[in-house]
PDB file of C-alpha atoms in Angstrom:
ATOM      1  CA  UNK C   1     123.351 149.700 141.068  1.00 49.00           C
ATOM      2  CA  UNK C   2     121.765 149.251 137.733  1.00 45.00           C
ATOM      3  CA  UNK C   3     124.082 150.310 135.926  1.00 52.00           C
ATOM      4  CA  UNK C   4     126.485 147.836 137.468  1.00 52.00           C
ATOM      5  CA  UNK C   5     124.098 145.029 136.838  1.00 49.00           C
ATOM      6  CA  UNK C   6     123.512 145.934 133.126  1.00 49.00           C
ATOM      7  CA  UNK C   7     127.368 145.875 132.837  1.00 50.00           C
ATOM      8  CA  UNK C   8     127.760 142.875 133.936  1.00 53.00           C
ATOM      9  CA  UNK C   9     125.705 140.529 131.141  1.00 56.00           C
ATOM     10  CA  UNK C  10     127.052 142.779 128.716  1.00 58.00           C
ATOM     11  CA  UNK C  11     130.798 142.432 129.758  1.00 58.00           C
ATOM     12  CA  UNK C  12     130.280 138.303 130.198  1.00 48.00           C
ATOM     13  CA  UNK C  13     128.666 138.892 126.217  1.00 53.00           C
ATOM     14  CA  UNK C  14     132.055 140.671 125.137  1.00 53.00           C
ATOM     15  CA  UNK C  15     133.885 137.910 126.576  1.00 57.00           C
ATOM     16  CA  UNK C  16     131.985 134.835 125.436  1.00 52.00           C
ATOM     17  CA  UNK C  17     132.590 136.680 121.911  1.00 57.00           C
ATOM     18  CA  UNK C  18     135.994 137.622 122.283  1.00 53.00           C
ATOM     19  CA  UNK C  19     136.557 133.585 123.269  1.00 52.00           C
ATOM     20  CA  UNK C  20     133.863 132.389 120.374  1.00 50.00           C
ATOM     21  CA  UNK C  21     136.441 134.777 117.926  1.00 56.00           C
ATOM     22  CA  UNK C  22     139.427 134.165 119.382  1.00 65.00           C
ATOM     23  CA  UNK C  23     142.423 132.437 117.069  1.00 69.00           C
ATOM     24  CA  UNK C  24     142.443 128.822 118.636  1.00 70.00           C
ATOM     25  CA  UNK C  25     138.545 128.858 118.529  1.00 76.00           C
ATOM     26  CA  UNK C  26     138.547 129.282 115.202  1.00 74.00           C
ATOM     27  CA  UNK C  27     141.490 126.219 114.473  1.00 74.00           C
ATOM     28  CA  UNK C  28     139.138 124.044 116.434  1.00 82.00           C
ATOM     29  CA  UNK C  29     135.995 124.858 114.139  1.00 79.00           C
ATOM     30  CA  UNK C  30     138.069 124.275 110.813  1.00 78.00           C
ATOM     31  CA  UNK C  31     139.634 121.120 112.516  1.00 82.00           C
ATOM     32  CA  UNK C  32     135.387 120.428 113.253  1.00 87.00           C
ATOM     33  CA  UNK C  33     134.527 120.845 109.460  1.00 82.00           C
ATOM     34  CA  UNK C  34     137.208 118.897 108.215  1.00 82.00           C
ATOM     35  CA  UNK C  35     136.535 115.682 110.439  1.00 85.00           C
ATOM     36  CA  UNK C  36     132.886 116.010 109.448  1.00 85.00           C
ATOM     37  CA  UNK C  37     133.940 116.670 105.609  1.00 83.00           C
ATOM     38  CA  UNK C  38     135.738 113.477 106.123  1.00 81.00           C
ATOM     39  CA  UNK C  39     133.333 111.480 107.750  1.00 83.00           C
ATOM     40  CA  UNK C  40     130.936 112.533 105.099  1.00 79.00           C
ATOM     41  CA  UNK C  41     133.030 111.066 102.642  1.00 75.00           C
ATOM     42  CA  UNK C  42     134.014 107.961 104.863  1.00 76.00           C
ATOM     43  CA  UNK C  43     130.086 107.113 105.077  1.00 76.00           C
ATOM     44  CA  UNK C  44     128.008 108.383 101.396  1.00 70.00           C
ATOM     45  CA  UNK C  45     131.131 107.793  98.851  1.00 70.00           C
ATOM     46  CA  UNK C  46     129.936 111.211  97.447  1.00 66.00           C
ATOM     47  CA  UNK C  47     132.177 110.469  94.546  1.00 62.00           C
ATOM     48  CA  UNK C  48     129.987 108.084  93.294  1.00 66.00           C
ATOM     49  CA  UNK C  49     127.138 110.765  92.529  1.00 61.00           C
ATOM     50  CA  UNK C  50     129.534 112.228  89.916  1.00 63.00           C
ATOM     51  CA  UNK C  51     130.052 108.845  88.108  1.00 60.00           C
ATOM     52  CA  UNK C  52     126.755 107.841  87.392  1.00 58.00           C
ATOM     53  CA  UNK C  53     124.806 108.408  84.238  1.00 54.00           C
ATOM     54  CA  UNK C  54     122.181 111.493  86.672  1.00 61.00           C
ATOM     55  CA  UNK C  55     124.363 114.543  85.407  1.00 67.00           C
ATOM     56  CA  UNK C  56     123.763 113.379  81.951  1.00 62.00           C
ATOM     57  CA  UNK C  57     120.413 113.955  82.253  1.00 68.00           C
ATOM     58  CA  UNK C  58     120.827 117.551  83.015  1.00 70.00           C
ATOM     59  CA  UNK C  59     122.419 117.781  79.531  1.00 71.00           C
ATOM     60  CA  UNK C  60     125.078 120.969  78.233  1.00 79.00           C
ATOM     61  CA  UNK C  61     126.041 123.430  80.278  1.00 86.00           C
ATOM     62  CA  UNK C  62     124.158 122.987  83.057  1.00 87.00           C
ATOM     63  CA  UNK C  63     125.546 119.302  83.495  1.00 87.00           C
ATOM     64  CA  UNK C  64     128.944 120.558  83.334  1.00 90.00           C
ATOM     65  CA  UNK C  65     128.638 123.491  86.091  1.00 92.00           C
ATOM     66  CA  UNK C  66     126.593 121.104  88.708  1.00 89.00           C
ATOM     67  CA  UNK C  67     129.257 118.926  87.958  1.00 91.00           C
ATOM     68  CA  UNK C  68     132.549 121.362  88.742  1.00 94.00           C
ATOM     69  CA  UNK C  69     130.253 122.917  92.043  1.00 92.00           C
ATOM     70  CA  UNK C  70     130.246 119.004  93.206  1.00 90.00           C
ATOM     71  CA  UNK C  71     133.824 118.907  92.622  1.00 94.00           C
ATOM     72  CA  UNK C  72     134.733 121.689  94.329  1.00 94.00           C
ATOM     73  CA  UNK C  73     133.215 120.849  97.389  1.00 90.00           C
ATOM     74  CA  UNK C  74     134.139 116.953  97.077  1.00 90.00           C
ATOM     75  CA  UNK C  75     137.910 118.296  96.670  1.00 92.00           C
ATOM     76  CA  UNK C  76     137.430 120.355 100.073  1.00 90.00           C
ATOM     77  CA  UNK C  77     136.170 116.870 101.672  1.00 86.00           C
ATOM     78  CA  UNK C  78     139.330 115.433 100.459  1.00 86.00           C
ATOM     79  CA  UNK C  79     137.955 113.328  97.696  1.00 88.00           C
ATOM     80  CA  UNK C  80     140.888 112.632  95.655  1.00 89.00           C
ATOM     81  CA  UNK C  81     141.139 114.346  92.125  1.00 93.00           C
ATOM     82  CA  UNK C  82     142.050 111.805  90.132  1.00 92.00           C
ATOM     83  CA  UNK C  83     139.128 110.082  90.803  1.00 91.00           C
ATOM     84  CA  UNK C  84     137.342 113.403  89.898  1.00 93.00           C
ATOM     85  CA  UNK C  85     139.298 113.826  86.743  1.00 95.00           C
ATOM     86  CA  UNK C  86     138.848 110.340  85.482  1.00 93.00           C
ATOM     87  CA  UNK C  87     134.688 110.922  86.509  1.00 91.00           C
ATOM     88  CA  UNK C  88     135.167 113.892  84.558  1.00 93.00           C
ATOM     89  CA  UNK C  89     136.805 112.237  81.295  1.00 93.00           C
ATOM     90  CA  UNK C  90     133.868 109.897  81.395  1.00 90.00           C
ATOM     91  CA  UNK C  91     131.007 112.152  81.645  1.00 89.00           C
ATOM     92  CA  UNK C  92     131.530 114.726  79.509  1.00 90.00           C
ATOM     93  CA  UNK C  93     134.559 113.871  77.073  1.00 91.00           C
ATOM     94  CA  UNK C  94     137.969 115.117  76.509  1.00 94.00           C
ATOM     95  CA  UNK C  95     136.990 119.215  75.943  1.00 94.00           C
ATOM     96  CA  UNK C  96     134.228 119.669  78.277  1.00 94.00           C
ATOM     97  CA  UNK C  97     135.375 117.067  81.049  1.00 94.00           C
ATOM     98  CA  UNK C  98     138.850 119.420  81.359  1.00 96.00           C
ATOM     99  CA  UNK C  99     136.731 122.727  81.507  1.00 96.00           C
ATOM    100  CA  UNK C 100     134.663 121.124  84.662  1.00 95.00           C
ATOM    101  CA  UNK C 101     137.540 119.788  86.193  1.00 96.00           C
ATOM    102  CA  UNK C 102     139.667 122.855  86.014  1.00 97.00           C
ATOM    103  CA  UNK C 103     137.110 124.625  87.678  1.00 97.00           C
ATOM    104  CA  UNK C 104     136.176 122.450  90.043  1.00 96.00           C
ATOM    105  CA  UNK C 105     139.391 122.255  91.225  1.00 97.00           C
ATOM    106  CA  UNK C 106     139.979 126.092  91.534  1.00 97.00           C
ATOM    107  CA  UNK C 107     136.835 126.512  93.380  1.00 97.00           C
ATOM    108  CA  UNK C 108     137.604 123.571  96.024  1.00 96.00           C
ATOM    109  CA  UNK C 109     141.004 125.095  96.359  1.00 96.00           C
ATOM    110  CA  UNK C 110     139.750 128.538  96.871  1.00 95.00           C
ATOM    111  CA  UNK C 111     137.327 127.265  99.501  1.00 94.00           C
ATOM    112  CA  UNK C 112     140.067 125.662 101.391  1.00 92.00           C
ATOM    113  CA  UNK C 113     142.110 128.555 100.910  1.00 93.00           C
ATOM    114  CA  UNK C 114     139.419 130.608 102.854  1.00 91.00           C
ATOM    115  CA  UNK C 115     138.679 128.378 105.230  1.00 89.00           C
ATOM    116  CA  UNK C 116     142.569 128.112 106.186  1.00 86.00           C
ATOM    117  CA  UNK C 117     142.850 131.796 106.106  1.00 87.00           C
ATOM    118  CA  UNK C 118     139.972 132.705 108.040  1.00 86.00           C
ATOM    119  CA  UNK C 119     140.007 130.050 110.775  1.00 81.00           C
ATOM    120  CA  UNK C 120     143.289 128.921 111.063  1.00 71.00           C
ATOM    121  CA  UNK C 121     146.267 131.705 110.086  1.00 68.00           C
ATOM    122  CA  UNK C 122     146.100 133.513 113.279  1.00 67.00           C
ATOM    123  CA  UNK C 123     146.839 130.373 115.589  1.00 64.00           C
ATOM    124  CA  UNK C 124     149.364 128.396 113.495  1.00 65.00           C
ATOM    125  CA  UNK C 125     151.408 131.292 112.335  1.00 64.00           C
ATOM    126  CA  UNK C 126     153.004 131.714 115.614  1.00 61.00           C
ATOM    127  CA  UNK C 127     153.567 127.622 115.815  1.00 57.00           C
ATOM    128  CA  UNK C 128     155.680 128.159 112.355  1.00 59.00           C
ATOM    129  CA  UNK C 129     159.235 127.545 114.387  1.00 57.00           C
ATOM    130  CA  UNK C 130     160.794 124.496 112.885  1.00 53.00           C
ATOM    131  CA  UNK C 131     163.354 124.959 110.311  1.00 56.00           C
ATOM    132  CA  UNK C 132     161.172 123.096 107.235  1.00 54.00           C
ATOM    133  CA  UNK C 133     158.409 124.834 108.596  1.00 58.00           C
ATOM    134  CA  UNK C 134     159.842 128.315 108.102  1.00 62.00           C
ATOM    135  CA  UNK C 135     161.464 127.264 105.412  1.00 65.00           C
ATOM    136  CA  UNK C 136     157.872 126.759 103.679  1.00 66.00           C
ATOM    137  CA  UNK C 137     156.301 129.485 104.951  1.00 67.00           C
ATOM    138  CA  UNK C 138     158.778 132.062 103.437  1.00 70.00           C
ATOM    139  CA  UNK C 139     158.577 130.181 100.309  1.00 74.00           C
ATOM    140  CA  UNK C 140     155.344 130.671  99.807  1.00 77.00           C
ATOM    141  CA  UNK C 141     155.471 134.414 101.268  1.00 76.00           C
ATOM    142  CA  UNK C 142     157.720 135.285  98.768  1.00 80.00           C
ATOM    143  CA  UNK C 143     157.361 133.666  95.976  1.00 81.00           C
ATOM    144  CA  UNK C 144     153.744 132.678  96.141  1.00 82.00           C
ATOM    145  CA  UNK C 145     153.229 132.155  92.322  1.00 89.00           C
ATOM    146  CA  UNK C 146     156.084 130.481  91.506  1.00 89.00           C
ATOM    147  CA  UNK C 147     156.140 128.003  94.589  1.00 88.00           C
ATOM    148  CA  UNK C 148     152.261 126.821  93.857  1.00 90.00           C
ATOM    149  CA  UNK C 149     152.276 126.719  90.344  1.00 92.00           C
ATOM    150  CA  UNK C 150     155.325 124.028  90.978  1.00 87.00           C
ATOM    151  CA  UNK C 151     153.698 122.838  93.778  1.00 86.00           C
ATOM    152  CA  UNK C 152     150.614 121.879  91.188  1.00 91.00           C
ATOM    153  CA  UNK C 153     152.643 120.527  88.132  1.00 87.00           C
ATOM    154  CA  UNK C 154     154.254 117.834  90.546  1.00 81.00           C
ATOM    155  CA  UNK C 155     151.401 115.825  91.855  1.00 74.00           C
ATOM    156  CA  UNK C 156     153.811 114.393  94.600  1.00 74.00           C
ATOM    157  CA  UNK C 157     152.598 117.730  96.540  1.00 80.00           C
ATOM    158  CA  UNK C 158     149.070 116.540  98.004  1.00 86.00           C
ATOM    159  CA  UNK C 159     146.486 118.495  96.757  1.00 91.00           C
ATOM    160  CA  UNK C 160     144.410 119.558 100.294  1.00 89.00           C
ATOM    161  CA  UNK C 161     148.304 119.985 101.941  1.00 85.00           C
ATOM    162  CA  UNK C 162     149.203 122.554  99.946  1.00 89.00           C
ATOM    163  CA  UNK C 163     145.534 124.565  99.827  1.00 91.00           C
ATOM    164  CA  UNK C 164     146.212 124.828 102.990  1.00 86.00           C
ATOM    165  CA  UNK C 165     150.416 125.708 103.829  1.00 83.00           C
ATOM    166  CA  UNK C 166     149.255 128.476 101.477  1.00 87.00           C
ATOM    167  CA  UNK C 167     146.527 129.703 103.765  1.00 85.00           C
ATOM    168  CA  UNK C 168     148.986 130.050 106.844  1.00 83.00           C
ATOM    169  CA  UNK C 169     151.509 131.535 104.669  1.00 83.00           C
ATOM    170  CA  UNK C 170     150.887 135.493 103.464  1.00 82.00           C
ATOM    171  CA  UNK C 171     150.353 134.368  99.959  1.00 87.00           C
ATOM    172  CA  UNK C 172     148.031 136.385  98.244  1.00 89.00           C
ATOM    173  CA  UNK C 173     144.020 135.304  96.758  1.00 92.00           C
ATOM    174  CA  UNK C 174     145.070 135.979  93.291  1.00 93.00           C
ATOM    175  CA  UNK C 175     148.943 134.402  92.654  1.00 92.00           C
ATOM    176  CA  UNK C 176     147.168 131.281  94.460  1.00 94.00           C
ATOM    177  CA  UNK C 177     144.391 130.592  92.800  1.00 96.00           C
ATOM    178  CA  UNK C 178     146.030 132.019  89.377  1.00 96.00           C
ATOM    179  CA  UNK C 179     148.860 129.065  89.869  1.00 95.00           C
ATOM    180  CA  UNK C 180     146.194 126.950  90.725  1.00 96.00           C
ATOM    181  CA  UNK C 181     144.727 127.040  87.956  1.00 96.00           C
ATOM    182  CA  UNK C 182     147.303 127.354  85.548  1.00 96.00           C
ATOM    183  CA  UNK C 183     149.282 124.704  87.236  1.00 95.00           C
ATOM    184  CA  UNK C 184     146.913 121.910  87.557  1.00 95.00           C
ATOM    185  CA  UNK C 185     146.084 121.774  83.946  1.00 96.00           C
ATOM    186  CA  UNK C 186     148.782 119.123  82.510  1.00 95.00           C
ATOM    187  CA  UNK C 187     147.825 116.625  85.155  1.00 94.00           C
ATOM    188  CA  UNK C 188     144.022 117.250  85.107  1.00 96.00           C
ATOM    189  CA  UNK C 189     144.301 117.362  81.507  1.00 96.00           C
ATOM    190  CA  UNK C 190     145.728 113.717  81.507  1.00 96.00           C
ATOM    191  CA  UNK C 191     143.553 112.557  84.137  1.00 96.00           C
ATOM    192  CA  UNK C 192     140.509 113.627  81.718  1.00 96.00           C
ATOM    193  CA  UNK C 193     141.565 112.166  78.289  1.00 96.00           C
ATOM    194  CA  UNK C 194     142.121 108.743  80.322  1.00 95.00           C
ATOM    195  CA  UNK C 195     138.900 108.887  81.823  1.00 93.00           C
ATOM    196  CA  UNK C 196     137.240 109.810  78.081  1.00 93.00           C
ATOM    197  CA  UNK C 197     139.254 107.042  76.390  1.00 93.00           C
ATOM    198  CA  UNK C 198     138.951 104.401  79.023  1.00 90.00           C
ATOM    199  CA  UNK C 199     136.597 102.615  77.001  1.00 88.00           C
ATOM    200  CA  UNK C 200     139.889 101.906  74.476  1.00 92.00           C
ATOM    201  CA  UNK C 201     142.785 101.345  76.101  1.00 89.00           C
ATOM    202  CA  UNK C 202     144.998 100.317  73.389  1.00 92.00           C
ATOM    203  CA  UNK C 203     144.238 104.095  71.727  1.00 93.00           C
ATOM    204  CA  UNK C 204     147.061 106.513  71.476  1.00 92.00           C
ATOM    205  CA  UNK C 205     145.375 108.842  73.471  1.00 92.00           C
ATOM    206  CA  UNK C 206     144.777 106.510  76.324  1.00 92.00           C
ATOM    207  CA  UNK C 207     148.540 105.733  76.559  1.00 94.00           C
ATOM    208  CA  UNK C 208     150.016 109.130  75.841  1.00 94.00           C
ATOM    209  CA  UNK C 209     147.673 110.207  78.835  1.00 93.00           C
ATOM    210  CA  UNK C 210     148.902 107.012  81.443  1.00 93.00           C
ATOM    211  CA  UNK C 211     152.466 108.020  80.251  1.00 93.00           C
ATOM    212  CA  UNK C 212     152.097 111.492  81.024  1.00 92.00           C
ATOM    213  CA  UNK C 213     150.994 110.656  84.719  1.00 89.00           C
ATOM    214  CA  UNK C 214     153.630 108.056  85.161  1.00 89.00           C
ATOM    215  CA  UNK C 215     156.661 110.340  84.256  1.00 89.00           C
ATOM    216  CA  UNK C 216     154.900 113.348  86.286  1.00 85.00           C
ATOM    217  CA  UNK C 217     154.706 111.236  88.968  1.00 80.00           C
ATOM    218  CA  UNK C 218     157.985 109.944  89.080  1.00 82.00           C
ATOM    219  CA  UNK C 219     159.323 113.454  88.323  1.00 78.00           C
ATOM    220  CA  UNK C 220     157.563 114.714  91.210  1.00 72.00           C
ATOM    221  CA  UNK C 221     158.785 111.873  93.590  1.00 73.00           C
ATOM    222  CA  UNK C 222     162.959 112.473  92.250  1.00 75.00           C
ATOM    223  CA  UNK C 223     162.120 116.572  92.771  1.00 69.00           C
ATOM    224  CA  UNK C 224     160.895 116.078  96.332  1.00 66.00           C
ATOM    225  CA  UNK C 225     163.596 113.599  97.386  1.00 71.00           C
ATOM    226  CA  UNK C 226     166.340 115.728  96.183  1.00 69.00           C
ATOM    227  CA  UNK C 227     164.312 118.826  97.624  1.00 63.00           C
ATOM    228  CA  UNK C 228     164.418 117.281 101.211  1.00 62.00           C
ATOM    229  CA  UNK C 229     168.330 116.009 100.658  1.00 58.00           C
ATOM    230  CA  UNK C 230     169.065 119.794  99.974  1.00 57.00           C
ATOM    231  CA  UNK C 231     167.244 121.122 103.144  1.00 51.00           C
ATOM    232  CA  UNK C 232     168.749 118.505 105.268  1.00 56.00           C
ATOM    233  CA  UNK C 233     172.161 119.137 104.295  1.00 54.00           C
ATOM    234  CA  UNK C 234     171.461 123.453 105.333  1.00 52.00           C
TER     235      UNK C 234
END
């Protein structure tokens, strides 16, 4: 008989846990954290901490890492990045502004990475039925690398979107955040010298930059128009 009663808590434990762990539990604690992320955003603008003149007071290096930490995390509550980038540009100038934006933007991305691959893989990878869907998903499977680091040159591709597609998909840590990286710099790098030369807008830096991000942009809109005309016409 007490054996039977100690059983019993500890098989109502296993299952609480088992529920607590299972897939869709986990979906609904990501979908959790990214309402709140949003909300935070929504209510304390914490983009506005990285414009003002505190981080300067920090000075050098130490300035610059707070800065790309901040970034990171504002990137994960779906603060855009060019507001970032242009915050960056500001701050700290051309050089250092691209260094803290580059890595601020691979750490948010590997934090949403991990967050989609730990909490939400297992219970959208068997919702992946649609044609685009698939489509996508062995995309990314196969050609990891190749798919992100176009995915990041275009900015048409939304940056929180595809952090995480490539968390359901069974791209690897290191192609992703390698492509990241690699592929965000043009854009970021644009973003930046605007931000630093936004003081002189009639400079040839300032203009190059706007240029750049206008014919990116447009590039990016003609590649994903003709993108969905090819998949429509499988």
């Amino acid at each position: 008989m007490l054996d039977t009663a100690a059983a019993r808590p500890r098989g109502f434990a296993v299952r609480c846990t088992k529920a607590l762990l299972s897939p869709w539990s986990r979906l609904s604690l990501l979908l959790m954290l990214l309402a709140a992320a949003g909300t935070c955003v929504l209510l304390f603008e914490p983009q506005r901490l990285l414009s003002d003149g505190g981080l300067r007071q920090l000075g050098g290096a130490a300035a610059v890492t707070v800065f790309a930490v901040a970034y990171g995390l504002c990137t994960t509550a779906f603060v855009p990045r060019p507001l970032l980038n242009l915050a960056a540009g500001a701050l700290f100038g051309a050089q250092a502004g691209l260094a803290a934006a580059l890595a601020g933007t691979v750490l948010g991305a590997g934090i949403a990475f991990g967050l989609g691959r730990m909490l939400g893989q297992d219970a959208l990878r068997p919702l992946l039925r649609g044609r685009w869907l698939k489509a996508a998903d062995g995309q990314l499977s196969r050609h990891g690398f190749r798919s992100m680091l176009a995915a990041r040159l275009f900015p048409g591709v939304p940056f929180a979107a595809a952090n995480y597609c490539a968390a359901v998909s069974r791209m690897g840590w290191l192609p992703f955040l390698l492509a990241t990286g690699l592929g965000s710099i043009p854009n970021t790098a644009a973003y930046v010298v605007a931000g630093a030369r936004a003081s002189t807008p009639t400079s040839p830096a300032f203009l190059v930059a706007m240029g750049f991000i206008a014919v990116t942009g447009l590039a990016g809109a003609v590649v994903a128009w003709c993108k969905r005309h090819h998949m429509r016409g499988r």
